[in-house]
Tab-separated table of C-alpha atoms in Angstrom:
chain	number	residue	atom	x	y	z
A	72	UNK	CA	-2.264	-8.467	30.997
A	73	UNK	CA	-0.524	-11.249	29.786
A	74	UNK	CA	-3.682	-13.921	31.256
A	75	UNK	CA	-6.021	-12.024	29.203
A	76	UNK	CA	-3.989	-11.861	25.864
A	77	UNK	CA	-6.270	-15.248	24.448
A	78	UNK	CA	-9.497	-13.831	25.605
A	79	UNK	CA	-8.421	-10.229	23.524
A	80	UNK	CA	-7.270	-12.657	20.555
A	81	UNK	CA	-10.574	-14.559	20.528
A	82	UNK	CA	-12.276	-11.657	20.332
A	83	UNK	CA	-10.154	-9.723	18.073
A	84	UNK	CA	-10.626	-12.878	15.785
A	85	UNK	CA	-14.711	-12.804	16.249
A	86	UNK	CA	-14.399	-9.267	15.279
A	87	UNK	CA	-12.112	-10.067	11.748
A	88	UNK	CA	-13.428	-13.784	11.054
A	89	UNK	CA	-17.233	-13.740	11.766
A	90	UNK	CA	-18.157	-9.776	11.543
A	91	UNK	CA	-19.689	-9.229	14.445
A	92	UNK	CA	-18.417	-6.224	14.697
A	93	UNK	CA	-20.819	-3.332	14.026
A	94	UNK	CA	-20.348	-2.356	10.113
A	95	UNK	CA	-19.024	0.893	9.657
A	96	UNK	CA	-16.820	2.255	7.295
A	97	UNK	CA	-13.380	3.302	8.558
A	98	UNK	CA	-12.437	6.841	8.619
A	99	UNK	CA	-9.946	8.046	5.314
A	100	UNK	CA	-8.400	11.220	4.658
A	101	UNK	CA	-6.317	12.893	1.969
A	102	UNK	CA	-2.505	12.617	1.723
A	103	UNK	CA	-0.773	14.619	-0.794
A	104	UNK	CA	1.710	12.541	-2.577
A	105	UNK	CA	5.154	14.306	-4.376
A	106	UNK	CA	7.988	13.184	-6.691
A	107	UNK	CA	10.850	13.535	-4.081
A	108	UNK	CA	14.406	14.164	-5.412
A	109	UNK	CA	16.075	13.873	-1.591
A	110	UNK	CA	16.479	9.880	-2.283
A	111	UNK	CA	18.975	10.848	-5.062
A	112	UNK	CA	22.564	11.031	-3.879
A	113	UNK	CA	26.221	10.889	-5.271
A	114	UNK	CA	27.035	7.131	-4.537
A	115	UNK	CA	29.814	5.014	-4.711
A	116	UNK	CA	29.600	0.952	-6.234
A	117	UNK	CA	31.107	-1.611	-4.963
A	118	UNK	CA	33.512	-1.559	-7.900
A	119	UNK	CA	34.544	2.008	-6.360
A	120	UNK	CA	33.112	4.462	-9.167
A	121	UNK	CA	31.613	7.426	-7.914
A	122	UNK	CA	28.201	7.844	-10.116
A	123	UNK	CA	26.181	10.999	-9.855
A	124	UNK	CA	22.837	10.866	-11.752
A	125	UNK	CA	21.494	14.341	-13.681
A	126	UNK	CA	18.041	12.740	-15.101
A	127	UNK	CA	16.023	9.799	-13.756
A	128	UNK	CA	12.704	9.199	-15.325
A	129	UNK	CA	10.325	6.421	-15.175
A	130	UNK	CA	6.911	5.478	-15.763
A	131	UNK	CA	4.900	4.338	-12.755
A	132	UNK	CA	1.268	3.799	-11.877
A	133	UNK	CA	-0.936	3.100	-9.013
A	134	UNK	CA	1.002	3.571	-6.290
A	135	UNK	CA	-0.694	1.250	-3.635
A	136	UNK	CA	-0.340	1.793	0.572
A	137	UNK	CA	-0.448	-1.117	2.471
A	138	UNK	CA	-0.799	-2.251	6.176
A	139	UNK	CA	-0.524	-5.919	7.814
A	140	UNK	CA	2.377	-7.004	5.382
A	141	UNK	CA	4.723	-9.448	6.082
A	142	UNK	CA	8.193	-8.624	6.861
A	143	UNK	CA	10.836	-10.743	4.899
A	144	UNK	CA	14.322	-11.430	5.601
A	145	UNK	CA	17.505	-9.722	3.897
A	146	UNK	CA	18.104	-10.518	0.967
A	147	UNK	CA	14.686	-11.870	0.306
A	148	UNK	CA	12.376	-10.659	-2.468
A	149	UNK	CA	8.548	-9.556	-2.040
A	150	UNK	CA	5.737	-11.345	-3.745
A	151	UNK	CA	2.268	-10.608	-3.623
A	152	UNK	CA	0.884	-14.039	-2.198
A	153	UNK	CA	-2.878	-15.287	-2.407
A	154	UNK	CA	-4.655	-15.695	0.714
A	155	UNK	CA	-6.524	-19.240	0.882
A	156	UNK	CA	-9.862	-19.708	0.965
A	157	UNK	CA	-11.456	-18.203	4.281
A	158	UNK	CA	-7.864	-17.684	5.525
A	159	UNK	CA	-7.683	-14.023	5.330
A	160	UNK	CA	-8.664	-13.031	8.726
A	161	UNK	CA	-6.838	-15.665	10.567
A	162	UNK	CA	-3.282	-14.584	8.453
A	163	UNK	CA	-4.175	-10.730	9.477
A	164	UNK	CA	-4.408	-11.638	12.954
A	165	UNK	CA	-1.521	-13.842	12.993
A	166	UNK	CA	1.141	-10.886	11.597
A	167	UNK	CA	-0.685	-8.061	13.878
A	168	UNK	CA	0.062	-10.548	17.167
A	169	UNK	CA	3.100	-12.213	16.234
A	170	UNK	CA	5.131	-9.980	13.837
A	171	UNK	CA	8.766	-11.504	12.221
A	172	UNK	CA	11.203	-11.245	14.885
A	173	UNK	CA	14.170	-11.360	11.844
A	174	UNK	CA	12.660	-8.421	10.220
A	175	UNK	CA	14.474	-6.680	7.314
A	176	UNK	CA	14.150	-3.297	8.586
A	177	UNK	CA	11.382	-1.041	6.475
A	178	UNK	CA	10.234	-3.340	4.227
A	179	UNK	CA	7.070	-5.371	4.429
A	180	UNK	CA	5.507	-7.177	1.726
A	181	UNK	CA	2.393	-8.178	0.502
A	182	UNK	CA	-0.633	-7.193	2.804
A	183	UNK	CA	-3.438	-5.355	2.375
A	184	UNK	CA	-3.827	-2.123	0.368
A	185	UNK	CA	-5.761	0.327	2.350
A	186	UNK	CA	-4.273	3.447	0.360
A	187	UNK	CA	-3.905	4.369	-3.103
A	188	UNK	CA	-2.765	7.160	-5.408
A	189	UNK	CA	-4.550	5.437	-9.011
A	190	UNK	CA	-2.993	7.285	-12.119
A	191	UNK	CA	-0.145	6.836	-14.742
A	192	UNK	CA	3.010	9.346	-13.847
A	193	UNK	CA	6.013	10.612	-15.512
A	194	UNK	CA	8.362	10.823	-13.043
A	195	UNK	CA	12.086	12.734	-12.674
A	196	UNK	CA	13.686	12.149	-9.252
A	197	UNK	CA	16.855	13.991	-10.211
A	198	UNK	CA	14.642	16.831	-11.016
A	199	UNK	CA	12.231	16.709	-7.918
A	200	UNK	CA	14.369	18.288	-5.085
A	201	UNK	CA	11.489	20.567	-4.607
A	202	UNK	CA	9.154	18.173	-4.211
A	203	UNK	CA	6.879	18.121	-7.614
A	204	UNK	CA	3.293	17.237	-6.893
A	205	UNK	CA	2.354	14.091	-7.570
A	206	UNK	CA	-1.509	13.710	-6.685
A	207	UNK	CA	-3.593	13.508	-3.625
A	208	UNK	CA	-3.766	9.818	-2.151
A	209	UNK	CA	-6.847	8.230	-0.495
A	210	UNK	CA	-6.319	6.638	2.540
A	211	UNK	CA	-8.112	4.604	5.211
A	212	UNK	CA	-7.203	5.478	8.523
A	213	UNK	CA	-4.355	2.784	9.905
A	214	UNK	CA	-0.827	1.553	10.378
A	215	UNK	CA	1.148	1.737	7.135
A	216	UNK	CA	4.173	-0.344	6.676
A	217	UNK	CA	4.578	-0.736	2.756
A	218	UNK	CA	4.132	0.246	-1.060
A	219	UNK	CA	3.866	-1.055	-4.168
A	220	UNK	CA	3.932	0.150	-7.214
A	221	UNK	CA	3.802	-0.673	-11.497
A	222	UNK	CA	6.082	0.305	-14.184
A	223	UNK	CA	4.754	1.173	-17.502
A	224	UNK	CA	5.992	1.689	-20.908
A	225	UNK	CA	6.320	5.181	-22.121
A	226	UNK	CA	3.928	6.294	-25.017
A	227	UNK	CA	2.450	9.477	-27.062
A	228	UNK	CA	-0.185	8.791	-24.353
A	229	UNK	CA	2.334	10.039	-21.805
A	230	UNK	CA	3.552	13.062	-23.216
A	231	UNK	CA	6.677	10.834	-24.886
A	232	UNK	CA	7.307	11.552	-28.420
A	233	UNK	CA	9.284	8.725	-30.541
A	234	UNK	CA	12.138	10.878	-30.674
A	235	UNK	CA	12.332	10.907	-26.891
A	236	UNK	CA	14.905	8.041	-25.176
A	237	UNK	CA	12.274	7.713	-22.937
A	238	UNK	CA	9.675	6.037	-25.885
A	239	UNK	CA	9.001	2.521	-25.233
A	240	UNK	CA	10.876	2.362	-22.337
A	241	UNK	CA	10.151	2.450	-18.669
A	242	UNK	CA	13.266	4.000	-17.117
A	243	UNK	CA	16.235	6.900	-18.389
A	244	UNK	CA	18.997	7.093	-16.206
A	245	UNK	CA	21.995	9.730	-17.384
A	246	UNK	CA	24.521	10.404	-15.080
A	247	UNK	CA	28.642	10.371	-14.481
A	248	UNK	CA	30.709	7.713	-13.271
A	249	UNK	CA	34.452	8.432	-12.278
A	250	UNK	CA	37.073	6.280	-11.216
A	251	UNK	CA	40.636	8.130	-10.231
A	252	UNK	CA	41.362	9.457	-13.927
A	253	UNK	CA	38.039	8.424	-15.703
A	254	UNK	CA	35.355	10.346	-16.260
A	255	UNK	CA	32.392	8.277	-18.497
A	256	UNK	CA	29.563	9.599	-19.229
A	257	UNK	CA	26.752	7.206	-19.658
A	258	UNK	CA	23.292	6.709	-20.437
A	259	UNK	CA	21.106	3.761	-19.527
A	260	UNK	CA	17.270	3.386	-21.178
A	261	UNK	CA	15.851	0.016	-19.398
A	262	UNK	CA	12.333	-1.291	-20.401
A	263	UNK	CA	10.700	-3.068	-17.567
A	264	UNK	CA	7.825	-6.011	-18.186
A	265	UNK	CA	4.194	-3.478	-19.089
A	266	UNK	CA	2.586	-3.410	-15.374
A	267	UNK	CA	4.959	-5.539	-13.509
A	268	UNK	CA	4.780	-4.516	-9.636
A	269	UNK	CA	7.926	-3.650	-7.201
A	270	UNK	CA	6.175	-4.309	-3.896
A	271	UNK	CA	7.075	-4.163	-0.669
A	272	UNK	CA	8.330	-0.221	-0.762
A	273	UNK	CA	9.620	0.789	2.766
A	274	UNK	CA	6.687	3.017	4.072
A	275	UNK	CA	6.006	3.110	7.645
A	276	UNK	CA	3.017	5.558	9.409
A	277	UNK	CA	0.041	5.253	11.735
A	278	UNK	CA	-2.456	7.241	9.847
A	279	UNK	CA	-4.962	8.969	11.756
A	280	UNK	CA	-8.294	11.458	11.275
A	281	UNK	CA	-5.854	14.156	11.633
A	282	UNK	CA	-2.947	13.364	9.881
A	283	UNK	CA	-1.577	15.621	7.343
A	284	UNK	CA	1.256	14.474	6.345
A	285	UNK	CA	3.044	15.178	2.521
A	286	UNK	CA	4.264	11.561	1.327
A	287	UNK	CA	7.554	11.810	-0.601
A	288	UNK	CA	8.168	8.916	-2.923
A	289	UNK	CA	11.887	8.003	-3.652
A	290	UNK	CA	14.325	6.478	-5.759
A	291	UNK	CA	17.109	5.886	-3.609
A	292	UNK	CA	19.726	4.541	-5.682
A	293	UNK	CA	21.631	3.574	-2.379
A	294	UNK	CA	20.012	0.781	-0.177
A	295	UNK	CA	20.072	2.727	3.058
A	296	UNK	CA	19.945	-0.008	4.660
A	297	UNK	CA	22.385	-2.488	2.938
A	298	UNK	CA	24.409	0.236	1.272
A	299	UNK	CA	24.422	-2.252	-1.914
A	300	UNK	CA	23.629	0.627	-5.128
A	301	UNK	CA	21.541	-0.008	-8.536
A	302	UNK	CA	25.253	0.134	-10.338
A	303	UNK	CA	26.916	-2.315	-8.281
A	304	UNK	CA	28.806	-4.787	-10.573
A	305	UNK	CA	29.076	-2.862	-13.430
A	306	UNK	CA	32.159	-1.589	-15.189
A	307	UNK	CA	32.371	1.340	-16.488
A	308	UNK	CA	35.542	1.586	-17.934
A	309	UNK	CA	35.128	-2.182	-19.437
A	310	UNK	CA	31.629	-0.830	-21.586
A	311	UNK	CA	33.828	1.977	-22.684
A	312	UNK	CA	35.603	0.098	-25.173
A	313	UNK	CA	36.094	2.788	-27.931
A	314	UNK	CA	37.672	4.672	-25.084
A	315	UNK	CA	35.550	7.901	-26.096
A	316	UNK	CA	34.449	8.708	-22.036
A	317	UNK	CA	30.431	7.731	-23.047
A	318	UNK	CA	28.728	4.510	-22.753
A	319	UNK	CA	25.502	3.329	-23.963
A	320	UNK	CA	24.359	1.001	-21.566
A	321	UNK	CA	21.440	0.005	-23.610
A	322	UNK	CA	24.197	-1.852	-26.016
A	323	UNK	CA	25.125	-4.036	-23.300
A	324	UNK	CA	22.679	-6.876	-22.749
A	325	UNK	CA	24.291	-8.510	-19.730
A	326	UNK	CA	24.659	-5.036	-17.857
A	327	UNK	CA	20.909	-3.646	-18.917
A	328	UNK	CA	19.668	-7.066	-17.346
A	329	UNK	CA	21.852	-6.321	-14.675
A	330	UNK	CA	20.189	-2.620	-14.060
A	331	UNK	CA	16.787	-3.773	-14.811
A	332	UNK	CA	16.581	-6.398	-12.175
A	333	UNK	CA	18.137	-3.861	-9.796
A	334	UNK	CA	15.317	-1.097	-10.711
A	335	UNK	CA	13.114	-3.947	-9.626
A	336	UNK	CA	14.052	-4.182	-6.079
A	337	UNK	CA	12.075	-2.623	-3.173
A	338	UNK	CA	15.066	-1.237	-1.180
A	339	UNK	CA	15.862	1.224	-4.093
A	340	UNK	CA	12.697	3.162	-3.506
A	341	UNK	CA	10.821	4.851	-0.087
A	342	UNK	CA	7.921	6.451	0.775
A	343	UNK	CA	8.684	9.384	3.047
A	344	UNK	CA	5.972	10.104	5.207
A	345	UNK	CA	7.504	13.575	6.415
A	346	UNK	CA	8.416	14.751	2.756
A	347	UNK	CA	6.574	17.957	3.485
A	348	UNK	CA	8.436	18.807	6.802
């Protein structure tokens, strides 16, 4: 086997590179994508407060499926790269045959997008623990292993009214952070750049003519694979400086830019591809 791997790669190259493979269109089917609370779990931050969430909503859109991305190191963030020039084919081949031997577990970015749910969504994961439809995604029969999505800026076009927290915003996180004694209530509104992507979404599955799986997308306010959280760094009992138990995180510009880049990152969010199950 291993004398004829060059031969296979040669070929498997002719087949990508030149197209001389016989033109068909590959083989798609239809996923059904939900809002899945699951992700959402009492946590703890490094700063030891215990935070449980009661309403997480954000505005999304197009929620892309991707295949042949590459896997980055811990720690390291995903960008969507362009491919040079006539390049395309040889890059594929390179990540199918030699994939990252220091892979961060999950989380692959970039590649190409082979599935897609198009749309603009109002989304609750605290409010999703049964699974609230979200669509039905296209996609082309493969090997999944990533997602990417956009965040948007709520609107009347959205069902938002101004009087909503949610209005001109992109996120609304309410929840309760305790700390021995302290109980704060808090609220956190966090408006994210109009269309600006979080790629790189751990989603792993080898989709076939068959499959029927129920994809379950996530918040997951606890890296399951770091164990780092969205609130780590931040001090409750420090914003609280009236001493009423509520904070406004929105009046906090250091700690908003704090949560915002956090509600950027790829390891807060999943795809589960058994959501249904």
């Amino acid at each position: 086997m291993l004398a004829r791997a060059p031969a296979l790669s040669l070929t498997l190259l002719c087949l990508v590179a030149s197209g001389c493979s016989v033109s068909q269109e590959a083989p798609r089917v239809t996923l059904a994508v939900v809002v899945d609370g699951r992700g959402v779990q009492e946590l703890e931050t490094d700063l030891g407060w215990r935070v449980e969430l009661e309403r997480c909503r954000a505005v999304i859109q197009d929620l892309e499926l991707t295949t042949a991305g590459e896997f980055h190191d811990e720690g390291a963030t995903a960008m969507r790269v362009p491919e040079e020039p006539g390049a395309s084919a040889l890059a594929w081949l390179s990540r199918a045959l030699l994939p990252s031997a220091h892979a961060h577990p999950g989380h692959a970015g970039g590649g190409d997008i082979i599935g897609e749910l198009p749309g603009r969504f109002v989304v609750d994961w605290c409010a999703a623990e049964a699974s609230a439809p979200l669509g039905d995604a296209t996609l082309t029969v493969g090997d999944y292993n990533g997602a990417n999505f956009l965040f948007g800026l709520a609107g009347e076009d959205d069902g938002i009214t101004p009087e909503d927290p949610l209005y001109g915003q992109t996120t609304e996180l309410v929840g309760t952070a305790r700390k021995g004694a302290q109980t704060i209530a808090f609220t956190a509104v966090v408006a994210q750049d109009d269309g600006r992507e979080v790629i790189g979404i751990p989603f792993e599955l080898d989709v076939t003519e068959t499959s029927a799986n129920t994809l379950g997308l996530q918040l997951v306010p606890t890296d399951p694979f770091e164990g780092d959280t969205v609130f780590d760094g931040v001090d409750f009992a420090a914003l609280d400086g009236d001493g009423d138990g509520a904070v406004a995180l929105e009046l906090d510009e250091t700690t908003l830019n704090q949560l915002r880049r956090a509600l950027q990152d790829h390891d807060y969010y999943l795809v589960d591809p058994d959501a249904g199950g």
